[in-house]
Amino acid sequence: MIIDIEWGGFGDRGDAEYIRTQYDRIVDERSDHPGSYCFDKLVAGKCMGEVVRLVLEKLCTLKVSYLYTNWRAIACVLNRIGQPKMIVAIDGSTYKCHPFFEHWISEKVKELLDPGLKVPFTFALSPPET
């Protein structure tokens, strides 16, 4: 005996509406088959990537991103200090491990720095716990 459990159409009659988000609805509306294969669109890797993209786009539009808030604060402090020779030491796994984070934050800070201030960034090693 072979049983084919096809879940892709689950939710097509609205029975999965309670778990769909605004982003799931956008993905569904923009798909080749709006209103069909609802459950499949909730779990398929192809659709999850688009959901993540939509969420990140929304966060950037709302100016909620970590990078957006921090680079402005760093630039403000550096401009206020106004010393020609300063170094910014940053710690944390995002700064240390993300392949582009250091570049992104230093470029954004440069955009807001007063002319004449050149501030390098470095990773701050945490002191050993005693």
Tab-separated table of C-alpha atoms in Angstrom:
chain	number	residue	atom	x	y	z
A	1	MET	CA	0.000	0.000	0.000
A	2	ILE	CA	1.236	3.492	-0.835
A	3	ILE	CA	-0.178	6.520	0.899
A	4	ASP	CA	0.571	9.890	-0.622
A	5	ILE	CA	0.242	12.549	2.032
A	6	GLU	CA	0.036	15.758	0.065
A	7	TRP	CA	0.026	18.678	2.479
A	8	GLY	CA	0.575	21.447	-0.045
A	9	GLY	CA	-3.121	22.236	-0.391
A	10	PHE	CA	-3.803	22.377	3.340
A	11	GLY	CA	-5.173	25.819	4.146
A	12	ASP	CA	-6.601	26.521	0.709
A	13	ARG	CA	-10.084	26.796	2.252
A	14	GLY	CA	-8.936	29.128	5.021
A	15	ASP	CA	-8.306	26.478	7.682
A	16	ALA	CA	-4.686	27.664	8.137
A	17	GLU	CA	-5.457	31.375	8.075
A	18	TYR	CA	-4.812	31.737	11.800
A	19	ILE	CA	-1.095	30.980	11.345
A	20	ARG	CA	-0.454	33.133	8.288
A	21	THR	CA	1.302	36.469	8.757
A	22	GLN	CA	1.063	39.622	6.677
A	23	TYR	CA	4.258	38.485	4.944
A	24	ASP	CA	2.815	35.051	4.125
A	25	ARG	CA	-0.154	36.796	2.535
A	26	ILE	CA	2.113	38.976	0.391
A	27	VAL	CA	4.068	35.922	-0.790
A	28	ASP	CA	0.786	34.176	-1.624
A	29	GLU	CA	-0.605	37.180	-3.522
A	30	ARG	CA	2.571	37.493	-5.604
A	31	SER	CA	2.842	33.771	-6.342
A	32	ASP	CA	1.913	32.006	-9.570
A	33	HIS	CA	-1.060	30.391	-7.785
A	34	PRO	CA	-2.603	32.856	-5.286
A	35	GLY	CA	-4.915	31.141	-2.810
A	36	SER	CA	-3.621	27.665	-3.691
A	37	TYR	CA	-0.934	25.526	-2.050
A	38	CYS	CA	-1.141	27.727	1.058
A	39	PHE	CA	0.562	25.297	3.435
A	40	ASP	CA	3.306	24.622	0.916
A	41	LYS	CA	4.049	28.360	0.783
A	42	LEU	CA	4.323	28.449	4.590
A	43	VAL	CA	7.067	25.818	4.743
A	44	ALA	CA	8.813	25.799	1.360
A	45	GLY	CA	12.376	27.085	1.366
A	46	LYS	CA	11.697	29.089	-1.766
A	47	CYS	CA	8.962	31.044	0.016
A	48	MET	CA	10.728	31.349	3.379
A	49	GLY	CA	13.540	33.311	1.774
A	50	GLU	CA	11.027	35.792	0.392
A	51	VAL	CA	9.321	36.075	3.790
A	52	VAL	CA	12.678	36.897	5.414
A	53	ARG	CA	13.405	39.475	2.696
A	54	LEU	CA	10.024	41.139	3.253
A	55	VAL	CA	10.535	41.267	7.033
A	56	LEU	CA	14.014	42.787	6.681
A	57	GLU	CA	12.727	45.286	4.144
A	58	LYS	CA	10.009	46.316	6.607
A	59	LEU	CA	12.515	46.677	9.460
A	60	CYS	CA	14.761	48.880	7.337
A	61	THR	CA	11.781	50.990	6.286
A	62	LEU	CA	10.848	51.437	9.942
A	63	LYS	CA	14.490	52.228	10.742
A	64	VAL	CA	14.596	49.532	13.388
A	65	SER	CA	17.773	47.794	12.320
A	66	TYR	CA	20.675	47.479	14.744
A	67	LEU	CA	23.109	49.011	12.281
A	68	TYR	CA	20.911	52.033	11.611
A	69	THR	CA	20.645	53.034	15.259
A	70	ASN	CA	24.232	52.353	16.290
A	71	TRP	CA	26.220	54.036	13.535
A	72	ARG	CA	24.409	57.326	14.133
A	73	ALA	CA	25.126	57.182	17.869
A	74	ILE	CA	28.809	56.400	17.284
A	75	ALA	CA	29.186	59.279	14.811
A	76	CYS	CA	27.443	61.681	17.202
A	77	VAL	CA	29.794	60.814	20.076
A	78	LEU	CA	32.892	61.075	17.860
A	79	ASN	CA	31.825	64.456	16.494
A	80	ARG	CA	31.142	65.709	20.027
A	81	ILE	CA	34.585	64.614	21.281
A	82	GLY	CA	36.173	66.116	18.174
A	83	GLN	CA	39.707	64.831	18.781
A	84	PRO	CA	41.771	64.296	15.623
A	85	LYS	CA	43.146	60.942	16.836
A	86	MET	CA	40.551	58.509	18.120
A	87	ILE	CA	40.041	54.758	17.785
A	88	VAL	CA	36.708	53.009	18.173
A	89	ALA	CA	36.954	49.566	19.768
A	90	ILE	CA	33.870	47.401	19.317
A	91	ASP	CA	33.192	43.964	20.732
A	92	GLY	CA	30.494	41.406	20.151
A	93	SER	CA	30.019	38.408	17.933
A	94	THR	CA	28.209	40.321	15.170
A	95	TYR	CA	31.127	42.710	14.710
A	96	LYS	CA	33.674	39.902	15.067
A	97	CYS	CA	32.057	37.229	12.899
A	98	HIS	CA	29.877	38.927	10.297
A	99	PRO	CA	31.840	39.269	7.045
A	100	PHE	CA	30.628	42.806	6.219
A	101	PHE	CA	29.496	44.384	9.497
A	102	GLU	CA	32.790	46.168	10.222
A	103	HIS	CA	32.816	47.660	6.717
A	104	TRP	CA	29.164	48.703	6.865
A	105	ILE	CA	29.404	50.443	10.211
A	106	SER	CA	32.696	52.221	9.447
A	107	GLU	CA	31.363	53.460	6.087
A	108	LYS	CA	28.156	54.761	7.645
A	109	VAL	CA	30.036	56.513	10.454
A	110	LYS	CA	32.345	58.174	7.881
A	111	GLU	CA	29.277	59.633	6.162
A	112	LEU	CA	28.365	61.535	9.344
A	113	LEU	CA	31.794	62.418	10.712
A	114	ASP	CA	32.924	66.013	10.665
A	115	PRO	CA	35.507	66.695	7.925
A	116	GLY	CA	39.019	66.097	9.180
A	117	LEU	CA	38.094	63.320	11.593
A	118	LYS	CA	39.426	59.952	10.565
A	119	VAL	CA	38.554	57.253	13.040
A	120	PRO	CA	39.690	53.632	12.640
A	121	PHE	CA	37.662	50.744	14.050
A	122	THR	CA	39.125	47.745	15.819
A	123	PHE	CA	37.794	44.656	17.561
A	124	ALA	CA	38.033	44.962	21.355
A	125	LEU	CA	39.089	41.785	23.052
A	126	SER	CA	37.192	41.302	26.289
A	127	PRO	CA	39.413	41.066	29.369
A	128	PRO	CA	39.651	37.585	30.866
A	129	GLU	CA	37.240	36.921	33.710
A	130	THR	CA	38.858	36.619	37.119
